[in-house]
mmCIF file of C-alpha atoms and ligand atoms in Angstrom:
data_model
loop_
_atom_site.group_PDB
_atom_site.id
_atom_site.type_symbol
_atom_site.label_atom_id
_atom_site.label_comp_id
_atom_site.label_asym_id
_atom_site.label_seq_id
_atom_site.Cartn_x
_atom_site.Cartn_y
_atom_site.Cartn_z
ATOM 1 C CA UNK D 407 2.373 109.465 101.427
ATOM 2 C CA UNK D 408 -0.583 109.797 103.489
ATOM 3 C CA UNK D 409 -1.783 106.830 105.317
ATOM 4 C CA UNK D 410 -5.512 106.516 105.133
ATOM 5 C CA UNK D 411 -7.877 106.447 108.453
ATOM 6 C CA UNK D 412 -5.501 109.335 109.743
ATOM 7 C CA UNK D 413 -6.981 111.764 112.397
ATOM 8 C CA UNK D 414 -6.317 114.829 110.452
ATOM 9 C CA UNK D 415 -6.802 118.074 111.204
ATOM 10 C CA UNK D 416 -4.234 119.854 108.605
ATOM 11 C CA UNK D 417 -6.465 122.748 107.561
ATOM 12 C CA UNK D 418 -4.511 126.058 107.541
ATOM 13 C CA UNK D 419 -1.212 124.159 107.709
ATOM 14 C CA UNK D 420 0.572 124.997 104.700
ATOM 15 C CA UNK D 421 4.289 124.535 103.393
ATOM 16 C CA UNK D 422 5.772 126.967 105.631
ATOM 17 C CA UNK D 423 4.443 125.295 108.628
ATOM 18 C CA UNK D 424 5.756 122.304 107.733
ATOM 19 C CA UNK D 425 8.688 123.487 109.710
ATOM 20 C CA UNK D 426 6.966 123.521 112.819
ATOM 21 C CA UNK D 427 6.176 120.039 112.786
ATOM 22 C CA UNK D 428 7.473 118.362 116.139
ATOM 23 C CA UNK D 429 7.600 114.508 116.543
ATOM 24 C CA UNK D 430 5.655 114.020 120.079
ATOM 25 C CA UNK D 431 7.041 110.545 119.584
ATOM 26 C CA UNK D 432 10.472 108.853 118.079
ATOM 27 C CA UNK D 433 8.116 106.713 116.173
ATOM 28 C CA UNK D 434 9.568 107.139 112.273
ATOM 29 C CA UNK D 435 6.946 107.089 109.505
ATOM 30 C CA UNK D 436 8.371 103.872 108.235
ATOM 31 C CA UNK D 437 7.279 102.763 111.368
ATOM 32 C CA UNK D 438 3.470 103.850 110.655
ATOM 33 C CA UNK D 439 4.375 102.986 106.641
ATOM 34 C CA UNK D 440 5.055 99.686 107.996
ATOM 35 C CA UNK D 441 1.719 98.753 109.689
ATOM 36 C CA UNK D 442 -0.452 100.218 106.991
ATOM 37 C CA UNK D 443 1.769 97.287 104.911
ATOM 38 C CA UNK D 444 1.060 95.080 107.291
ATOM 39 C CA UNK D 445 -2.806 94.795 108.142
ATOM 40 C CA UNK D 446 -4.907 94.251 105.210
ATOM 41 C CA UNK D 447 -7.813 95.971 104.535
ATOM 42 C CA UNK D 448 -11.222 94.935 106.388
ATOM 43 C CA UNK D 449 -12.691 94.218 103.079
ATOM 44 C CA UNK D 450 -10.055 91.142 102.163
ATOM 45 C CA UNK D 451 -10.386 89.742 106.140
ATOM 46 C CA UNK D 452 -11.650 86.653 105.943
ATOM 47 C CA UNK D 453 -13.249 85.306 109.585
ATOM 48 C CA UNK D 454 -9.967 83.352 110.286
ATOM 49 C CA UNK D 455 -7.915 86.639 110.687
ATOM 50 C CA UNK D 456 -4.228 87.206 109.928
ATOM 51 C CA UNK D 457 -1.566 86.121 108.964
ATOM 52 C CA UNK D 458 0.611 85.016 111.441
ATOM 53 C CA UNK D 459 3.637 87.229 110.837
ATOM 54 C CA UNK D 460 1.095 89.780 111.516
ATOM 55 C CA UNK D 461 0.610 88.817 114.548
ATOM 56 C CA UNK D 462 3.827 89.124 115.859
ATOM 57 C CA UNK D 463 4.033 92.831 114.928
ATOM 58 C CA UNK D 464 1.380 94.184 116.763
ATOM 59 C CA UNK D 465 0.829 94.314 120.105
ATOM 60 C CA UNK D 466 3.238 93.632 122.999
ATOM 61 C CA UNK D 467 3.641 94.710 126.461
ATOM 62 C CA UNK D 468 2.902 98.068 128.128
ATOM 63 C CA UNK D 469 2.817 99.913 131.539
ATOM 64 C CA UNK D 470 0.255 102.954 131.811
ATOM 65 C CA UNK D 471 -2.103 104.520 134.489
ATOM 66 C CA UNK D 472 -6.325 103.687 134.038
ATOM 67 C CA UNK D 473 -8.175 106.436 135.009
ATOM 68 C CA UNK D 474 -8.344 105.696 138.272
ATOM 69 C CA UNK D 475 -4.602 106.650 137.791
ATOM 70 C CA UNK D 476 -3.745 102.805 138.618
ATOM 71 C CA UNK D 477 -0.954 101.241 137.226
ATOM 72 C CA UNK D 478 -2.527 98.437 134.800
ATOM 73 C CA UNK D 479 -0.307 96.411 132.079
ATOM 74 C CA UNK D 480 -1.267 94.186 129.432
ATOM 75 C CA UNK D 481 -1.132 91.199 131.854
ATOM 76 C CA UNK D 482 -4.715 92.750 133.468
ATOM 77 C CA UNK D 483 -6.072 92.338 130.092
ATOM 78 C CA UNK D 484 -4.926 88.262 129.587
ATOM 79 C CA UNK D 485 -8.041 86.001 129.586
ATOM 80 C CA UNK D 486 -10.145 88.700 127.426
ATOM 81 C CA UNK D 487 -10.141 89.819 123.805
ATOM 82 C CA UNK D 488 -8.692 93.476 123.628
ATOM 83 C CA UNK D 489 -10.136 95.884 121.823
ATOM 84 C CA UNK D 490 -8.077 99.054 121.798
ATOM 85 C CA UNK D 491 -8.417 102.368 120.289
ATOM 86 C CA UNK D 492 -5.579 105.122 120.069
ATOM 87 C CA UNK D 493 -6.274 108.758 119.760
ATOM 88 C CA UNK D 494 -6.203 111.725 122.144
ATOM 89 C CA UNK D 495 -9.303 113.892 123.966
ATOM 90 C CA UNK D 496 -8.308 117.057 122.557
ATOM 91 C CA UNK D 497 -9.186 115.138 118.827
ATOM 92 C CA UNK D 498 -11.751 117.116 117.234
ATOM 93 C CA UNK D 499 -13.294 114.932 114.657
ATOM 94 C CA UNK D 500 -11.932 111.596 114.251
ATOM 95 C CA UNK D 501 -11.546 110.373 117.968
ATOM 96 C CA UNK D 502 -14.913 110.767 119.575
ATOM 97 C CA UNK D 503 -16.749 109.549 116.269
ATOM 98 C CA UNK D 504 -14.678 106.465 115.976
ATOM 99 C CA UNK D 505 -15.119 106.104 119.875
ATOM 100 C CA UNK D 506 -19.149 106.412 119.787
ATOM 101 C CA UNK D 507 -19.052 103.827 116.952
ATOM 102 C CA UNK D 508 -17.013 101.612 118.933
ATOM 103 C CA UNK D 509 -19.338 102.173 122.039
ATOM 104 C CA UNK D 510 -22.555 101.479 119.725
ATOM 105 C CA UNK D 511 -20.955 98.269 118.908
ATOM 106 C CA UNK D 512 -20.430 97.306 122.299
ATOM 107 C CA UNK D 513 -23.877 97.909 123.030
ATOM 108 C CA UNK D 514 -25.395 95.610 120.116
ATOM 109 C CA UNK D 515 -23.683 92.474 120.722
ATOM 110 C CA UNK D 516 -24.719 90.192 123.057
ATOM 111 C CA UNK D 517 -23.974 90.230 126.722
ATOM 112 C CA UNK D 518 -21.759 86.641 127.075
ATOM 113 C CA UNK D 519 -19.559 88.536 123.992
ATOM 114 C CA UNK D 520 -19.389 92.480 125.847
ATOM 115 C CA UNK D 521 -18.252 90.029 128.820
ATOM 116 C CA UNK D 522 -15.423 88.567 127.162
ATOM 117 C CA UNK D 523 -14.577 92.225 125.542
ATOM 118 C CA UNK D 524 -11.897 94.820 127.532
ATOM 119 C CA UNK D 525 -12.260 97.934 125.196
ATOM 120 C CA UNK D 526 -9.608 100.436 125.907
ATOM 121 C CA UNK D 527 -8.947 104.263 124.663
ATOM 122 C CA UNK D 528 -5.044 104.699 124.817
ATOM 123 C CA UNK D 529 -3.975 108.711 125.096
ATOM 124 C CA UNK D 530 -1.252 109.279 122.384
ATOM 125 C CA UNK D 531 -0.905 113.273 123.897
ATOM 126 C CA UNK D 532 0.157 111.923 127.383
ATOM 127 C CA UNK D 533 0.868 115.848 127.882
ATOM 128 C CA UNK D 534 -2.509 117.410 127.734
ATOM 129 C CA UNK D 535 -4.363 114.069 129.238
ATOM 130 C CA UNK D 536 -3.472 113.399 132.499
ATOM 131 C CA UNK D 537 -5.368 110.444 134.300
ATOM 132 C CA UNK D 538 -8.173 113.445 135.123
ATOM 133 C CA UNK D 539 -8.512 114.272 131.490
ATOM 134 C CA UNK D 540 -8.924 110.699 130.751
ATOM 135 C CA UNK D 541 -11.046 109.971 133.326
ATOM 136 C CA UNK D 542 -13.399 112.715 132.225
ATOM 137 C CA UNK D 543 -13.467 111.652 128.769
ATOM 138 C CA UNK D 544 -14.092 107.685 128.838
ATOM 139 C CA UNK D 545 -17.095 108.188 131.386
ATOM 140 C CA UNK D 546 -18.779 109.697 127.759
ATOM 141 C CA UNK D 547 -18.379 106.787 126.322
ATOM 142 C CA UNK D 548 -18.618 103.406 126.964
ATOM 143 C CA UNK D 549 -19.143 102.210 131.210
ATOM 144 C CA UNK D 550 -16.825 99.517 130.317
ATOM 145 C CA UNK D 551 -14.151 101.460 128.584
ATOM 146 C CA UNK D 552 -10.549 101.566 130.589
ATOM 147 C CA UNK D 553 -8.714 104.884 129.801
ATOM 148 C CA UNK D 554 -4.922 104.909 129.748
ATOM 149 C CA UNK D 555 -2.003 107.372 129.794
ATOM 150 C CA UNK D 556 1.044 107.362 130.705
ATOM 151 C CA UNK D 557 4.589 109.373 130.441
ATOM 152 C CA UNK D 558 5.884 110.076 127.096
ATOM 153 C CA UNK D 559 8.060 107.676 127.632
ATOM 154 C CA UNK D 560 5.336 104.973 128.615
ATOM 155 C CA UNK D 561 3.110 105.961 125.351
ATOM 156 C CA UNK D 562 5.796 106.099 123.109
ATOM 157 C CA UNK D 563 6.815 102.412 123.958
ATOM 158 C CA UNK D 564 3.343 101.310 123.902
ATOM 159 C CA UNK D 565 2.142 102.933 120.488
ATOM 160 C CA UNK D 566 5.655 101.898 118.720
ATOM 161 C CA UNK D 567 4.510 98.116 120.004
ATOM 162 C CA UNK D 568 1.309 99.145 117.810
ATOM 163 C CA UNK D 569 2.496 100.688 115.391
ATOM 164 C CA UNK D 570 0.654 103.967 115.806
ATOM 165 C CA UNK D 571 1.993 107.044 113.851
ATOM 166 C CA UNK D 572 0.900 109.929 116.287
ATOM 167 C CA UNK D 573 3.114 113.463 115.363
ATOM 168 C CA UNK D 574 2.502 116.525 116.808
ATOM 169 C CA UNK D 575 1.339 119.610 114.430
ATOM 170 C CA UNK D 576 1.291 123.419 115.186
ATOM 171 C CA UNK D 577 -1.883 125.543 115.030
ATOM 172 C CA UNK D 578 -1.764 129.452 114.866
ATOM 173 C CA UNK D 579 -2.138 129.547 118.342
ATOM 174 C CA UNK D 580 1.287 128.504 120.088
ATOM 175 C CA UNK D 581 -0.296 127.250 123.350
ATOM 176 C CA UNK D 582 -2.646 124.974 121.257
ATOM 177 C CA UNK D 583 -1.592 121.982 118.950
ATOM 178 C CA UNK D 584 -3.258 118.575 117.241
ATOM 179 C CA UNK D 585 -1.842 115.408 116.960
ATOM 180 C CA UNK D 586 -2.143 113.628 113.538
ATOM 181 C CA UNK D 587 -2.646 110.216 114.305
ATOM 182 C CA UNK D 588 -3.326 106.590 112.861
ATOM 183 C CA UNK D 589 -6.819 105.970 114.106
ATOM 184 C CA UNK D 590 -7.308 102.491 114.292
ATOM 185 C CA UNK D 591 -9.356 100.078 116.579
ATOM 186 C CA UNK D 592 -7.211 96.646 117.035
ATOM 187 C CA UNK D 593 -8.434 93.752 118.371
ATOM 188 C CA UNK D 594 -6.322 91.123 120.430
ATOM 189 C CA UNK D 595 -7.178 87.784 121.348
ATOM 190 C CA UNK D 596 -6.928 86.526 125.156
ATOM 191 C CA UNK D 597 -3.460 85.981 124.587
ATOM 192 C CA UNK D 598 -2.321 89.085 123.605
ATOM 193 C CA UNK D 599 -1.858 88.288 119.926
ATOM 194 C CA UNK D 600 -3.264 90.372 117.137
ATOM 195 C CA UNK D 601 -6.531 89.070 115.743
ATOM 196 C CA UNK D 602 -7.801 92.092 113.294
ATOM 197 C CA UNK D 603 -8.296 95.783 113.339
ATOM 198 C CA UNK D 604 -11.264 98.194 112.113
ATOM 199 C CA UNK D 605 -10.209 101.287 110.315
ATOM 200 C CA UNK D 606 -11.668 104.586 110.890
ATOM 201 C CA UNK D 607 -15.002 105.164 109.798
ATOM 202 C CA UNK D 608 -16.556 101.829 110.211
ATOM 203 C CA UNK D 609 -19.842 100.970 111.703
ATOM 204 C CA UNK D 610 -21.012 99.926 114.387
ATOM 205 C CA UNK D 611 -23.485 97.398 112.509
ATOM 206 C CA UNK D 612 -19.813 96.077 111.141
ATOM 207 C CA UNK D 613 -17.805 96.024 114.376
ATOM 208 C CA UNK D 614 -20.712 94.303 116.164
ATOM 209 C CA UNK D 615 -21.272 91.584 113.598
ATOM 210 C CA UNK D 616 -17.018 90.992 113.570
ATOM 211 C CA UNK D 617 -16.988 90.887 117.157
ATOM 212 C CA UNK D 618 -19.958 88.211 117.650
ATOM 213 C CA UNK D 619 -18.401 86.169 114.804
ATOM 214 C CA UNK D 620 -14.542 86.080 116.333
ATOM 215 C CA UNK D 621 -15.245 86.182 119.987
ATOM 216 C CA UNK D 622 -18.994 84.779 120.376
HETATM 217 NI NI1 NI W 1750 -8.162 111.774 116.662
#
């Protein structure tokens, strides 16, 4: 099955190249089955959240580099709600839209709620976006947007703890490839525990008014 909010880019893949597929993580798709089970759809969250068995599923600790290629874990993010996007720069579609609606948000809510707000863009293609690449791509975004990467190692441990499906998938060109990915925005309280999520394609009229109503 295909999970919905995915960053595809499948065009021009057909049967044969299904062969070519390569996992870029060890992340199963039960794994990614699993959190699509697990977080509701926006449209049935009430203003109280999840429940708490949710909770405990997503999130969890991490080590990666900012952009400033410092090493930040999710202890430098305690105190403030985290709102966290996964994708990669070489996306195409689905990254930078979701990432300029998540930036327009930011920029409608009030000032005392942006302060109490750490938004985040976690690299799922810790090959191609090194802390440069990163750093590049965040600046056209949001100013208060932290960039991370890591080794494959350090993303893979960090998107399994979020249940982000992220798989490599061949283009024509060999040197080139895209990464289909869950593209989700999650939000975590100041404690690190899962609060809600905004699925791909939503507003920023919608994030804005969620944000002011759970953390304003
Ligand atoms: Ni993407």
């Amino acid at each position: 099955m295909d999970p919905p909010n995915q960053c595809t880019s499948m065009t021009g893949n057909k049967g044969a190249g299904m062969a070519k597929w390569i996992l870029i993580t060890v992340i199963a798709v039960v794994a990614g089955a699993a959190a699509w089970l697990l977080t509701p759809s926006p449209e049935n969250d009430s203003g109280s959240g999840d429940a708490p068995a949710a909770r405990s599923l997503v999130g969890g600790p991490f080590s990666l580099l900012n952009q400033d290629g410092e090493r930040v874990t999710e202890a430098d993010f305690r105190g403030s709600y985290f709102l966290v996007y996964f994708g990669y720069t070489y996306c195409p579609d689905v990254c930078p839209v979701d990432l300029q609606s998540m930036s327009a948000a930011l920029d409608i809510i009030e000032a005392d709620t942006l302060a109490r707000i750490e938004p985040a863009f976690i690299t799922i293609d810790p090959e191609r976006d090194t802390v440069e690449v990163v750093n590049k791509y965040v600046s056209l975004f949001h100013p208060k947007l932290t960039g991370m990467t890591g080794t494959v190692e350090e993303i893979d441990a960090v998107a399994s703890a979020y249940r982000v499906y992220a798989r490599k998938v061949e283009t024509e060109s060999d040197s080139d490839y895209l990464v289909d990915h869950s593209a989700i925005v999650y939000l975590m309280d100041p404690d690190g525990n899962y609060v809600t999520h905004f699925s791909s394609g939503f507003s920023p009229e919608g994030m804005a008014r969620r944000l002011e109503e759970i953390v304003g």
